[in-house]
Short mmCIF file of C-alpha atoms in Angstrom, two decimals:
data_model
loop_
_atom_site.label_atom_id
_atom_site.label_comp_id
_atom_site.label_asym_id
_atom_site.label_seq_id
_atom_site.Cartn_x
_atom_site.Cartn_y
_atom_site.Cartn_z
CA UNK A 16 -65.38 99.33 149.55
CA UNK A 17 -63.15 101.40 151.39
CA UNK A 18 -61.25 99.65 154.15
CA UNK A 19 -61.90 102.11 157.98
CA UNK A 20 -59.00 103.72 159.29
CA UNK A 21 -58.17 103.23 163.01
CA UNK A 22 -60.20 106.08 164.40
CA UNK A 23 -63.15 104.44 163.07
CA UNK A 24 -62.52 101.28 164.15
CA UNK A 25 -61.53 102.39 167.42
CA UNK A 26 -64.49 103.38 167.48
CA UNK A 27 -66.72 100.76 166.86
CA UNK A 28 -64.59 98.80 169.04
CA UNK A 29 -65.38 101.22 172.12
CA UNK A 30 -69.34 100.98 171.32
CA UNK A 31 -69.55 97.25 172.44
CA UNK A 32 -67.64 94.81 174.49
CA UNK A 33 -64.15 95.35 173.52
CA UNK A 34 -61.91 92.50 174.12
CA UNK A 35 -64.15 90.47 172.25
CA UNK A 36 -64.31 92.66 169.25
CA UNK A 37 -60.58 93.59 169.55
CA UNK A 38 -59.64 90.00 168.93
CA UNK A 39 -61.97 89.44 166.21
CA UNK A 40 -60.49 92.75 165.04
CA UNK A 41 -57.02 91.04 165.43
CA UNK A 42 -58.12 88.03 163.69
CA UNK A 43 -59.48 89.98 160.61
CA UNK A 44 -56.04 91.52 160.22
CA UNK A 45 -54.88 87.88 160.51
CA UNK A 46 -57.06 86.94 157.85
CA UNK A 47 -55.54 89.90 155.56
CA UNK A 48 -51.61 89.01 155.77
CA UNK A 49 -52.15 85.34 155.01
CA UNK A 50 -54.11 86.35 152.27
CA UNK A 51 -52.65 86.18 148.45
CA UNK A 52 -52.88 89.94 148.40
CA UNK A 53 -50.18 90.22 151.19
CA UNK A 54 -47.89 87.29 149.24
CA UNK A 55 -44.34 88.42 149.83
CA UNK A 56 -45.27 91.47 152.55
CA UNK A 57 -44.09 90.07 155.68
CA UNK A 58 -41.08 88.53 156.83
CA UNK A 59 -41.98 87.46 160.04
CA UNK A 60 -45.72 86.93 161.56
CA UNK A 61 -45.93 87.38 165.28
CA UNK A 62 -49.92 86.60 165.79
CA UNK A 63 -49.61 85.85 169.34
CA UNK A 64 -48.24 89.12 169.73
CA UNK A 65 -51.13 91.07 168.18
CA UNK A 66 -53.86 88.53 170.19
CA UNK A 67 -52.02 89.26 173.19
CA UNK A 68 -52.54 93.26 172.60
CA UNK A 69 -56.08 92.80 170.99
CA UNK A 70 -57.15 90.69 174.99
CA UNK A 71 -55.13 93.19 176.97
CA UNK A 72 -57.76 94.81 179.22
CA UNK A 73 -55.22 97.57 179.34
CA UNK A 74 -55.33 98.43 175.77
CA UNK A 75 -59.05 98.95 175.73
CA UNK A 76 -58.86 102.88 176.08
CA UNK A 77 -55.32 103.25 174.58
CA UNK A 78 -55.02 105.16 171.57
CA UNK A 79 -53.90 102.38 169.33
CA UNK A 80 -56.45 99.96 171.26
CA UNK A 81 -54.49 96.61 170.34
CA UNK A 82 -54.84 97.23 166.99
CA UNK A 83 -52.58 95.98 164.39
CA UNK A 84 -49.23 97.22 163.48
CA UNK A 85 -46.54 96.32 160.80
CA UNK A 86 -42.48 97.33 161.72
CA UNK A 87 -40.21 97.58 158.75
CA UNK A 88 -37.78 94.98 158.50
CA UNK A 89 -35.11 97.89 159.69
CA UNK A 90 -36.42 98.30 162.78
CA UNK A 91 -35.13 96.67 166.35
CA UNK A 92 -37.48 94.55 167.73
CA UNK A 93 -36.63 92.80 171.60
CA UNK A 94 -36.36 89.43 170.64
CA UNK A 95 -36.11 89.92 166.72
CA UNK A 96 -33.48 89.77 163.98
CA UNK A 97 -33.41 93.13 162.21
CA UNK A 98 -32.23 92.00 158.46
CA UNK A 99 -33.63 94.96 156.69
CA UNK A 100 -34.28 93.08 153.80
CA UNK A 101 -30.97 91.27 153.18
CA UNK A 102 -29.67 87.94 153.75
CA UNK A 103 -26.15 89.14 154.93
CA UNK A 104 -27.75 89.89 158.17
CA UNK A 105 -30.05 86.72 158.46
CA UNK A 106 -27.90 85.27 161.05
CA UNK A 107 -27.28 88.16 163.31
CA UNK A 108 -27.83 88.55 166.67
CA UNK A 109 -31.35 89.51 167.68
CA UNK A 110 -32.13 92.75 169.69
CA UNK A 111 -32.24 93.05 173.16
CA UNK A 112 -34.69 95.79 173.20
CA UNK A 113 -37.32 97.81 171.25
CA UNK A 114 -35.78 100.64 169.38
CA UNK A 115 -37.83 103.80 170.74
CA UNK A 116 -40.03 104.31 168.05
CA UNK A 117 -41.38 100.62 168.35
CA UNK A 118 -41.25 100.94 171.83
CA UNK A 119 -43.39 104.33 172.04
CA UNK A 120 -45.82 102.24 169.71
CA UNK A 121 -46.31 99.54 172.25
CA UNK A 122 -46.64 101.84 175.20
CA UNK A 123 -49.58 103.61 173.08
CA UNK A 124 -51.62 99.94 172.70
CA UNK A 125 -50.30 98.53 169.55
CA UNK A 126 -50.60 95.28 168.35
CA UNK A 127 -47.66 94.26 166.36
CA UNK A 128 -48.23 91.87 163.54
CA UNK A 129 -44.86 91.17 162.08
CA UNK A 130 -41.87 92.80 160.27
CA UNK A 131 -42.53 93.71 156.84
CA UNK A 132 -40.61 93.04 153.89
CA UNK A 133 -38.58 95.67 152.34
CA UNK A 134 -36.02 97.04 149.84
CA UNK A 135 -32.61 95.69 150.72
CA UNK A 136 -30.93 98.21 152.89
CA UNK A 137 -33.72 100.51 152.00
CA UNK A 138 -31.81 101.70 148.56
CA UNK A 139 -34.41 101.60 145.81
CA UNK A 140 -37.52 103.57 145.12
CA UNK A 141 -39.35 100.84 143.20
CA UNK A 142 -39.97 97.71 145.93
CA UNK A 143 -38.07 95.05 144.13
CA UNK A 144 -35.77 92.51 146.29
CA UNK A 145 -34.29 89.83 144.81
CA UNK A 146 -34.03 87.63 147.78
CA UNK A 147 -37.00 87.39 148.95
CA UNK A 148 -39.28 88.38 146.37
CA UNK A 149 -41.28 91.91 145.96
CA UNK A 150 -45.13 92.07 147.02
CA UNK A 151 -47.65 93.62 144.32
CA UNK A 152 -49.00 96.93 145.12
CA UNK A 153 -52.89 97.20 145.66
CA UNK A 154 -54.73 100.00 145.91
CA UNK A 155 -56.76 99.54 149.17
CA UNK A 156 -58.62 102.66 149.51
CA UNK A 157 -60.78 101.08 147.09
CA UNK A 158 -60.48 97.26 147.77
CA UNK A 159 -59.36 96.55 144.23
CA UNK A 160 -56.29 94.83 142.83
CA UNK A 161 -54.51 97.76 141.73
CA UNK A 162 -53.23 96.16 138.00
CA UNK A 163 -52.83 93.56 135.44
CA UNK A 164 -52.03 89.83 137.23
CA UNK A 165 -48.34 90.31 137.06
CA UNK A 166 -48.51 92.71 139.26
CA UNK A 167 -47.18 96.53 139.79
CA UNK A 168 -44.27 97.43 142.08
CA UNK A 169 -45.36 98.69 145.38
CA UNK A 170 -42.96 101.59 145.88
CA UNK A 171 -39.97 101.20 148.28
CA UNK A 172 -38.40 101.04 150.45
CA UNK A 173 -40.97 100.58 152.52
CA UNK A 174 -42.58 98.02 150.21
CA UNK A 175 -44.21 95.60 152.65
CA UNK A 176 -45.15 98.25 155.10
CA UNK A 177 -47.49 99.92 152.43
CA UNK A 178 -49.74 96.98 150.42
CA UNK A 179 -49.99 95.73 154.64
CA UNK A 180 -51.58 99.51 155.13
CA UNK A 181 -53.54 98.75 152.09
CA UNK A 182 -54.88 95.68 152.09
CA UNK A 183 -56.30 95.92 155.84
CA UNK A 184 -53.45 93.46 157.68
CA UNK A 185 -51.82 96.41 159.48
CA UNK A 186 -53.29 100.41 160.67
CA UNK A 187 -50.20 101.59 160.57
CA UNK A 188 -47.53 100.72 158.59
CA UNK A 189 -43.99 101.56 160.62
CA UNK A 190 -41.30 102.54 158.17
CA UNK A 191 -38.67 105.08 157.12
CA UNK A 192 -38.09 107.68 154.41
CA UNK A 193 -34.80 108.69 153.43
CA UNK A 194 -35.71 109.85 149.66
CA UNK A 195 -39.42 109.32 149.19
CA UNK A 196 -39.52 105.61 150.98
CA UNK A 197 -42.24 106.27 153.05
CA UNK A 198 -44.47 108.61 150.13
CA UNK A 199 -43.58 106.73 147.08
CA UNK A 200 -45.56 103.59 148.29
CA UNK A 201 -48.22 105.57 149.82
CA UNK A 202 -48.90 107.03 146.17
CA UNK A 203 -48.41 103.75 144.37
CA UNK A 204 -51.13 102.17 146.83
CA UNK A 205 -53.62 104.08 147.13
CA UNK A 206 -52.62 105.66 151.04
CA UNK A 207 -51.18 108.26 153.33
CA UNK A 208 -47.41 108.35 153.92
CA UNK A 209 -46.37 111.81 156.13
CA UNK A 210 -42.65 112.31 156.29
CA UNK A 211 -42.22 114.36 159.08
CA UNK A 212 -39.53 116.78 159.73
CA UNK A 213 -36.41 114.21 160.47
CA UNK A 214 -35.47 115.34 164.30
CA UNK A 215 -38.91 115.15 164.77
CA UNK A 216 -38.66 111.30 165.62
CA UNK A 217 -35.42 109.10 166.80
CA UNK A 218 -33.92 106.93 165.12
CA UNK A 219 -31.90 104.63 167.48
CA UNK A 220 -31.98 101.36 166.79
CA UNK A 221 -32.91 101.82 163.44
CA UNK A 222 -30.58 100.21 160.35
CA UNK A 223 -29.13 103.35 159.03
CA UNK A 224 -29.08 104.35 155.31
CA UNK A 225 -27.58 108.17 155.24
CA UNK A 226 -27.60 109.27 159.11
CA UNK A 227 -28.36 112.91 157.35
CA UNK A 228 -31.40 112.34 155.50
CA UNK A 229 -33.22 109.42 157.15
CA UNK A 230 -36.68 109.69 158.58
CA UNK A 231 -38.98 107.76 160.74
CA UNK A 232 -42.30 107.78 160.18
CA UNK A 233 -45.16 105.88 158.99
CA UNK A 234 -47.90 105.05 156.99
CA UNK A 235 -51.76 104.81 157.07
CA UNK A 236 -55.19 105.08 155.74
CA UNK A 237 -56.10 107.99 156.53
CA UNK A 238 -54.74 112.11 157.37
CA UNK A 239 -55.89 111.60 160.97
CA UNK A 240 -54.78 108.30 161.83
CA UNK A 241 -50.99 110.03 160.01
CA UNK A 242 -51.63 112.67 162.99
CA UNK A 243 -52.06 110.21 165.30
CA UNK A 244 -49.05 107.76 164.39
CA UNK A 245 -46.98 111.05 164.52
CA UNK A 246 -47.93 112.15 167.92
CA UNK A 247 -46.83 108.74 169.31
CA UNK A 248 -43.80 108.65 167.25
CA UNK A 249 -42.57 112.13 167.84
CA UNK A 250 -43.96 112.61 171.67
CA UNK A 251 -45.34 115.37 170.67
CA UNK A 252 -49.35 116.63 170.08
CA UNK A 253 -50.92 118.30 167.01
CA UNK A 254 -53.16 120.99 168.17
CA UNK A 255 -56.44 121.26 166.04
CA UNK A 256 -56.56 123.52 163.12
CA UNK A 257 -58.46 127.15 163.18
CA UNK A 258 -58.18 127.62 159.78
CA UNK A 259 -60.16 127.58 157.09
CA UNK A 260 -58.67 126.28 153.87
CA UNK A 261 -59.79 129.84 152.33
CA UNK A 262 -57.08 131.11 155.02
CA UNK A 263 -53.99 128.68 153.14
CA UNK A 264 -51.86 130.04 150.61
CA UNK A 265 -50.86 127.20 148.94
CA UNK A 266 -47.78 127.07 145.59
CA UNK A 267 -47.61 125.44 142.70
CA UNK A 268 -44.39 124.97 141.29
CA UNK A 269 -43.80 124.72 137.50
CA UNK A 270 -40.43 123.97 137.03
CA UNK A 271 -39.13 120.31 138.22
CA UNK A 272 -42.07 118.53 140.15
CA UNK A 273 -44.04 118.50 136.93
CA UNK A 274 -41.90 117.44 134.46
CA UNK A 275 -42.60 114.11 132.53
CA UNK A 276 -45.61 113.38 134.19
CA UNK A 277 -47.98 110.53 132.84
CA UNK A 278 -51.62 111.29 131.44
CA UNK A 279 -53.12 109.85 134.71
CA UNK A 280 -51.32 111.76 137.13
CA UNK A 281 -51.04 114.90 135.32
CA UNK A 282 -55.17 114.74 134.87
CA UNK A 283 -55.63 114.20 138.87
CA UNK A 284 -53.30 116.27 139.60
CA UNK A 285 -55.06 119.36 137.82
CA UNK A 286 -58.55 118.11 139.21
CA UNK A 287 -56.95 118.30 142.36
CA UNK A 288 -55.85 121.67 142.32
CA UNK A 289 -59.18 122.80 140.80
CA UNK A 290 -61.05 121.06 143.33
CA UNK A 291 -59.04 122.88 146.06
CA UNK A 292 -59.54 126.06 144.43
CA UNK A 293 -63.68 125.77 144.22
CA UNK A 294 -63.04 124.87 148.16
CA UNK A 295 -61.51 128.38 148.19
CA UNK A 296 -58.22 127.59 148.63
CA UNK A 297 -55.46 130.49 147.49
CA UNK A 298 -53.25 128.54 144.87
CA UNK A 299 -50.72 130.56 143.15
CA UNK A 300 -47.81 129.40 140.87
CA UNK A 301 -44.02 129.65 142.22
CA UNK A 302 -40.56 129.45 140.54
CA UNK A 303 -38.12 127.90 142.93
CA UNK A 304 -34.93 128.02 140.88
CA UNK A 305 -32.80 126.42 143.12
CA UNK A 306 -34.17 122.77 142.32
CA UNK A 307 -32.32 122.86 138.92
CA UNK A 308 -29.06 123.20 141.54
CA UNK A 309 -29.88 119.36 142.89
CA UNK A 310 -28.33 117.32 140.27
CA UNK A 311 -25.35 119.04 140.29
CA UNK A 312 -25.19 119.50 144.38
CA UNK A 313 -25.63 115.17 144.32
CA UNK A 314 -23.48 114.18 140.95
CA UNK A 315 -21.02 112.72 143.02
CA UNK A 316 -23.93 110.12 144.56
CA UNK A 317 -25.29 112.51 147.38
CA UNK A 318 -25.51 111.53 150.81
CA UNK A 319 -26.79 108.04 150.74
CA UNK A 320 -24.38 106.92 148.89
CA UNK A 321 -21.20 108.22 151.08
CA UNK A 322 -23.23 107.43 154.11
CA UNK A 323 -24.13 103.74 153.05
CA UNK A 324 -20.30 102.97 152.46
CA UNK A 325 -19.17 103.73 155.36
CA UNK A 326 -21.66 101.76 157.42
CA UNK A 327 -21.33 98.80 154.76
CA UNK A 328 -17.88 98.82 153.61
CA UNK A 329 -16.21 96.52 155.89
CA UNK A 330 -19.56 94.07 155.46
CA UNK A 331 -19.47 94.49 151.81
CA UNK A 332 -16.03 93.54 151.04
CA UNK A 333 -16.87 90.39 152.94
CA UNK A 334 -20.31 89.45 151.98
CA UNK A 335 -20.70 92.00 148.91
CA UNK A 336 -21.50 89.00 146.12
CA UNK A 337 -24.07 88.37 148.22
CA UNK A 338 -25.49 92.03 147.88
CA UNK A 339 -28.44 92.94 145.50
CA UNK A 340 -26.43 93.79 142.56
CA UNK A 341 -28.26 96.96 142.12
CA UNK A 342 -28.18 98.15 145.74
CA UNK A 343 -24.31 97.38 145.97
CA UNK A 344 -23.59 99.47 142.90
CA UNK A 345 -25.54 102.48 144.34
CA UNK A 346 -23.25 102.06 147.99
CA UNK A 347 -20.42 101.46 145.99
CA UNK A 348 -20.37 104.97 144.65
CA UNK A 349 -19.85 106.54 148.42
CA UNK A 350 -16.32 104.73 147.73
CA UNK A 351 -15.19 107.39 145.42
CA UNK A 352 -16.44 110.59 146.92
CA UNK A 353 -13.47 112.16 148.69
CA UNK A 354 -13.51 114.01 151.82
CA UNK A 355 -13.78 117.67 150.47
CA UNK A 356 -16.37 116.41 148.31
CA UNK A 357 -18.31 115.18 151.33
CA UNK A 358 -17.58 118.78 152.96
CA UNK A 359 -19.11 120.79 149.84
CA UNK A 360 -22.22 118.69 149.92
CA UNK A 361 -22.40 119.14 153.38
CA UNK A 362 -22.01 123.29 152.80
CA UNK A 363 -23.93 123.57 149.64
CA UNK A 364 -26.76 121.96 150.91
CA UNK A 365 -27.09 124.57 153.60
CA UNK A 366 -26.66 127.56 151.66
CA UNK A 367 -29.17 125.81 149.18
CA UNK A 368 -32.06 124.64 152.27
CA UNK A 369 -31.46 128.70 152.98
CA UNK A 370 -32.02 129.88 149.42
CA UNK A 371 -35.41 127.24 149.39
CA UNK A 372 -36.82 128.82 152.50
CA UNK A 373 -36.59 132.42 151.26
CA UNK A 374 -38.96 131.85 148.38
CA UNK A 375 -40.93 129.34 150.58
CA UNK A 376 -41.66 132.10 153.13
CA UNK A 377 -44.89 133.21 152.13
CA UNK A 378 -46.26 130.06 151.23
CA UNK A 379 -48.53 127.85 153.83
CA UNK A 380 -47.41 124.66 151.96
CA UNK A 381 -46.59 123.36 148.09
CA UNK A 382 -48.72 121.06 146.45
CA UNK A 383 -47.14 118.63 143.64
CA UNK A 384 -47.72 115.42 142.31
CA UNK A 385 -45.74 112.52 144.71
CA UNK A 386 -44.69 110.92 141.84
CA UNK A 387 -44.50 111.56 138.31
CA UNK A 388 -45.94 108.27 137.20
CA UNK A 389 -48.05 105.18 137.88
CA UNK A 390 -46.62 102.42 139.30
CA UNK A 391 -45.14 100.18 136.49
CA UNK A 392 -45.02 96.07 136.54
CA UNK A 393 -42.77 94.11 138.02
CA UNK A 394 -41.77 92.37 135.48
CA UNK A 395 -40.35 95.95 133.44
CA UNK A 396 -37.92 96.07 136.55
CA UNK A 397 -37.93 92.56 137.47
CA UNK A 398 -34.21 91.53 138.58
CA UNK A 399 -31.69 91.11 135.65
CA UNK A 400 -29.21 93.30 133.91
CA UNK A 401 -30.98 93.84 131.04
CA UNK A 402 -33.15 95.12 132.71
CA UNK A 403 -31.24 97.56 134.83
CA UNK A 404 -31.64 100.72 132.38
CA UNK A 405 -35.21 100.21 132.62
CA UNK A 406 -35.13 99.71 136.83
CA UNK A 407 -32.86 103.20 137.15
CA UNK A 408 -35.01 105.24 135.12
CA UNK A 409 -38.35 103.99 137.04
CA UNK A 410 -36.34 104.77 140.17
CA UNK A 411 -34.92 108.15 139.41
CA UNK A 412 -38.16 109.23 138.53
CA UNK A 413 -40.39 107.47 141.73
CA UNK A 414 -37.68 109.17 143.84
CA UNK A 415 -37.24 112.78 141.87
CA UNK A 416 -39.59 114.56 144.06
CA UNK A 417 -40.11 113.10 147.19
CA UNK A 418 -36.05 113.33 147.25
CA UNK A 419 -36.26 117.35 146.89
CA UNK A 420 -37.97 117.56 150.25
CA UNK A 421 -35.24 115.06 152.41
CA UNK A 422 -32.50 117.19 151.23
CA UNK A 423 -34.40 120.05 152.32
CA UNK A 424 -35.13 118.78 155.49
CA UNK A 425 -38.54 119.50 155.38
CA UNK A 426 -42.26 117.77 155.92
CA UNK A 427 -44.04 116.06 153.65
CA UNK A 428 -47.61 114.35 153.40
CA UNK A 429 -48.67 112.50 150.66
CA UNK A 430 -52.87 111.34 150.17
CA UNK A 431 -54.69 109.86 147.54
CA UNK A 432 -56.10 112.03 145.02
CA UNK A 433 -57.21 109.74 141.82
CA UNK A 434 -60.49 108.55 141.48
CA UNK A 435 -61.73 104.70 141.39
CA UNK A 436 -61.55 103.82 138.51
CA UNK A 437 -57.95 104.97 137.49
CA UNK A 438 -54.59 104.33 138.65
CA UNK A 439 -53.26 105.55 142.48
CA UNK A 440 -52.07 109.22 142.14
CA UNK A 441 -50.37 110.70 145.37
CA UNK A 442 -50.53 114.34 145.93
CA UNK A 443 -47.59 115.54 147.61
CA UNK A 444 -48.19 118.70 150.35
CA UNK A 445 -44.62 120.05 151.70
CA UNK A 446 -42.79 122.90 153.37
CA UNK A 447 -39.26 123.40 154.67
CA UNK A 448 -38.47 121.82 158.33
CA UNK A 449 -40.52 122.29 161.58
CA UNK A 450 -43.78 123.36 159.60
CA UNK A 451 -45.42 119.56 160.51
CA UNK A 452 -47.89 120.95 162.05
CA UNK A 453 -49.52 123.00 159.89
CA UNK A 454 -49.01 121.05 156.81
CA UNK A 455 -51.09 118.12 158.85
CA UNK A 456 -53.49 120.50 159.46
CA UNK A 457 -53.66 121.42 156.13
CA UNK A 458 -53.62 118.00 154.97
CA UNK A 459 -56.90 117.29 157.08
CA UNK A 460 -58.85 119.84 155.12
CA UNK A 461 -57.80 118.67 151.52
CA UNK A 462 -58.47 115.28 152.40
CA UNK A 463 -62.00 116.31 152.72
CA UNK A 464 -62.04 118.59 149.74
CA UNK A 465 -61.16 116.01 147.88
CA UNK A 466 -62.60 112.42 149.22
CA UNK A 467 -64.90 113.45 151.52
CA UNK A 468 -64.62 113.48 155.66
CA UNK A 469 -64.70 110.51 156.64
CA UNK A 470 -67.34 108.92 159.46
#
């Protein structure tokens, strides 16, 4: 059964006496993140919190109406520890205010349910975290465990924030993407993560991972409650859409995005695009040469990794055996990059955003798959250093082509596209920066070519 998004719950909540529904609302989201499905999602439950929004009076008309929201563990919350994921910040000192992005959720009537578990320091693609263990991901647009009992990895970094989307504890899911962390979980559970164009949306008081490529953002459950979380988040409004999807010119790009996909993805993501072309869609195919210019442009370990070192280098030769092995190696590479390094990454990335642009000119948006492949178990990546060839593969490939579109600086939406009974497929819709808009627009319409409006 497919879980309602907010809109429709808001809703039904509005049709009859709403502080009374709101809190059984509240406790039914309860009921979700203390069930097994939502083992290892949340670091901290705040109930009273959520009650508290779900009886406000106030809240009754808001646009998040008390309803329940999850904050990534890297987010400042008044009152809060932010830890983003790690236990080298366990014992820091709690904020003393909302970071804006929280606190523009709260103004708008949410309910917030609890920090969610995440990737430590939000470096990984995959979920895992070694500390504190890594939830399972589950494919809630169709109520289903989404894989054998040991479980699949939920995507990351924004692990927690996803399988709460998912599995009905949370609307929205607060999180960030800095290479895919906020549409490689979306794909691997069955929802809708929108990266939005990164000055879009602040990011004070957020844990940094590369102050050039992070984004905030969020996920959800459906295209229009992604509208809606983006409005609050980046104070701005999406005006409805004119167009028909007959009207969209829409690429296809060959080289890069579909390389080494699995049998599952590569099948939905053909019955995708011939779905959207019976809908009357104008799909065309693309070459975009400049993506076989990224590995060289980030051989030296990119921005994350220079960016990450020089917010943890001081902590990490303190605390750094305390450090998830992996995600220390990966910061410990920004150690070696040298200034003029730095500088040519910083320069060839603009020359290459300008080459990307020029062939994406004509183009209303680019559809390809999120990721390349299903989500894997947990136990193939589990923690362990035999393991570790196996854990930087999966992760290369999760992150391969959400990645292309941070250091692009553009927008990206990912939805579900697979049908119920396979695997969660994502399909990825993206353009260059400041085209949010449209592309959520867009993202409306193919939603309903390929699931059905919803009610």
């Amino acid at each position: 059964m497919t879980q309602p998004d907010l809109h429709a719950t808001r809703q039904a909540l509005r049709q009859g006496p709403t502080p009374t529904l709101a809190m059984e609302q509240a406790e039914r989201s309860l009921a979700a993140a203390g069930s097994p499905a939502c083992e290892r999602v949340f670091a901290q439950l705040t109930p009273d919190v959520l009650r508290q929004a779900a009886a406000d009076p106030a809240n009754a008309q808001s646009p998040l109406a008390g309803l329940s929201v999850s904050v990534k563990d890297l987010f400042d919350v008044q009152g809060q520890v932010t830890a983003a994921g790690s236990v080298v910040l366990a014992q820091a000192t709690a904020a003393e205010r909302d970071c804006p992005a929280v606190a523009r959720l709260r103004a708008a009537g949410a309910g917030l349910i609890g920090r969610t578990h995440m990737v430590e320091f939000a470096f990984s693609g995959i979920g895992n975290n070694p500390h504190h263990g890594t939830p399972s991901a589950w494919d809630g647009l169709y109520d289903r465990p989404a894989g054998p009992a040991e479980g699949l990895v939920p995507g990351g970094s924004s692990s927690g924030a996803a399988v709460s989307v998912a599995t009905g504890a949370a609307f929205i899911g607060l999180g960030s993407d800095t290479g895919g962390s906020i549409r490689v979980p979306a794909a691997l559970n069955g929802i809708v993560g929108f990266k939005n164009t990164a000055r879009r949306t602040p990011r004070e008081g957020v844990l940094p991972l590369s102050t050039t490529l992070d984004t905030v953002c969020a996920m959800t459950r459906s295209v229009r409650d992604a509208i809606l979380a983006h409005e609050i988040l980046s104070g701005t409004r999406v005006p409805p859409g004119q167009r028909p999807l007959s009207d969209y010119r829409l690429g296809v790009c060959q080289r890069y995005f579909l390389d080494s996909l699995d049998s599952t993805v590569a099948t939905a993501f053909e019955r995708s695009l011939s779905t959207l072309s019976a809908a009357g869609a104008q799909i065309v195919e693309i070459d975009l040469p400049a993506l076989d210019e990224l590995a060289t442009l980030n051989a030296t370990g990119g921005f994350s990794a220079a960016e990450s070192y020089t917010w943890h280098r001081e902590l990490l030769a303190r605390d750094g055996a305390r450090y998830d092995p992996r995600v220390a190696a990966r910061i410990q590479r920004g150690a070696q990059m040298s200034a003029w390094e730095y500088l040519n990454l910083v320069q060839g990335r603009a020359r290459w955003i300008a080459r990307m642009q020029r062939d994406l000119g004509a183009l209303d948006a680019v559809l390809s798959p999120t990721v390349p492949i299903t989500a894997p178990t947990r136990a193939s990546v589990a923690p362990g250093a035999e393991r570790d060839e196996e854990f930087f593969r999966v992760n290369g490939l999760l992150l391969r082509n959400p990645s292309a579109i941070n250091f692009l600086d553009g927008c990206a939406l990912s939805l579900p596209c697979h049908q119920p009974d396979e695997m969660p497929v994502g399909l990825m819709l993206w353009q260059g920066a400041m085209h949010d808009h449209t592309l959520l627009q867009l993202a409306l319409q193919v939603e309903a070519a390929l699931q059905g409006p919803l009610a």
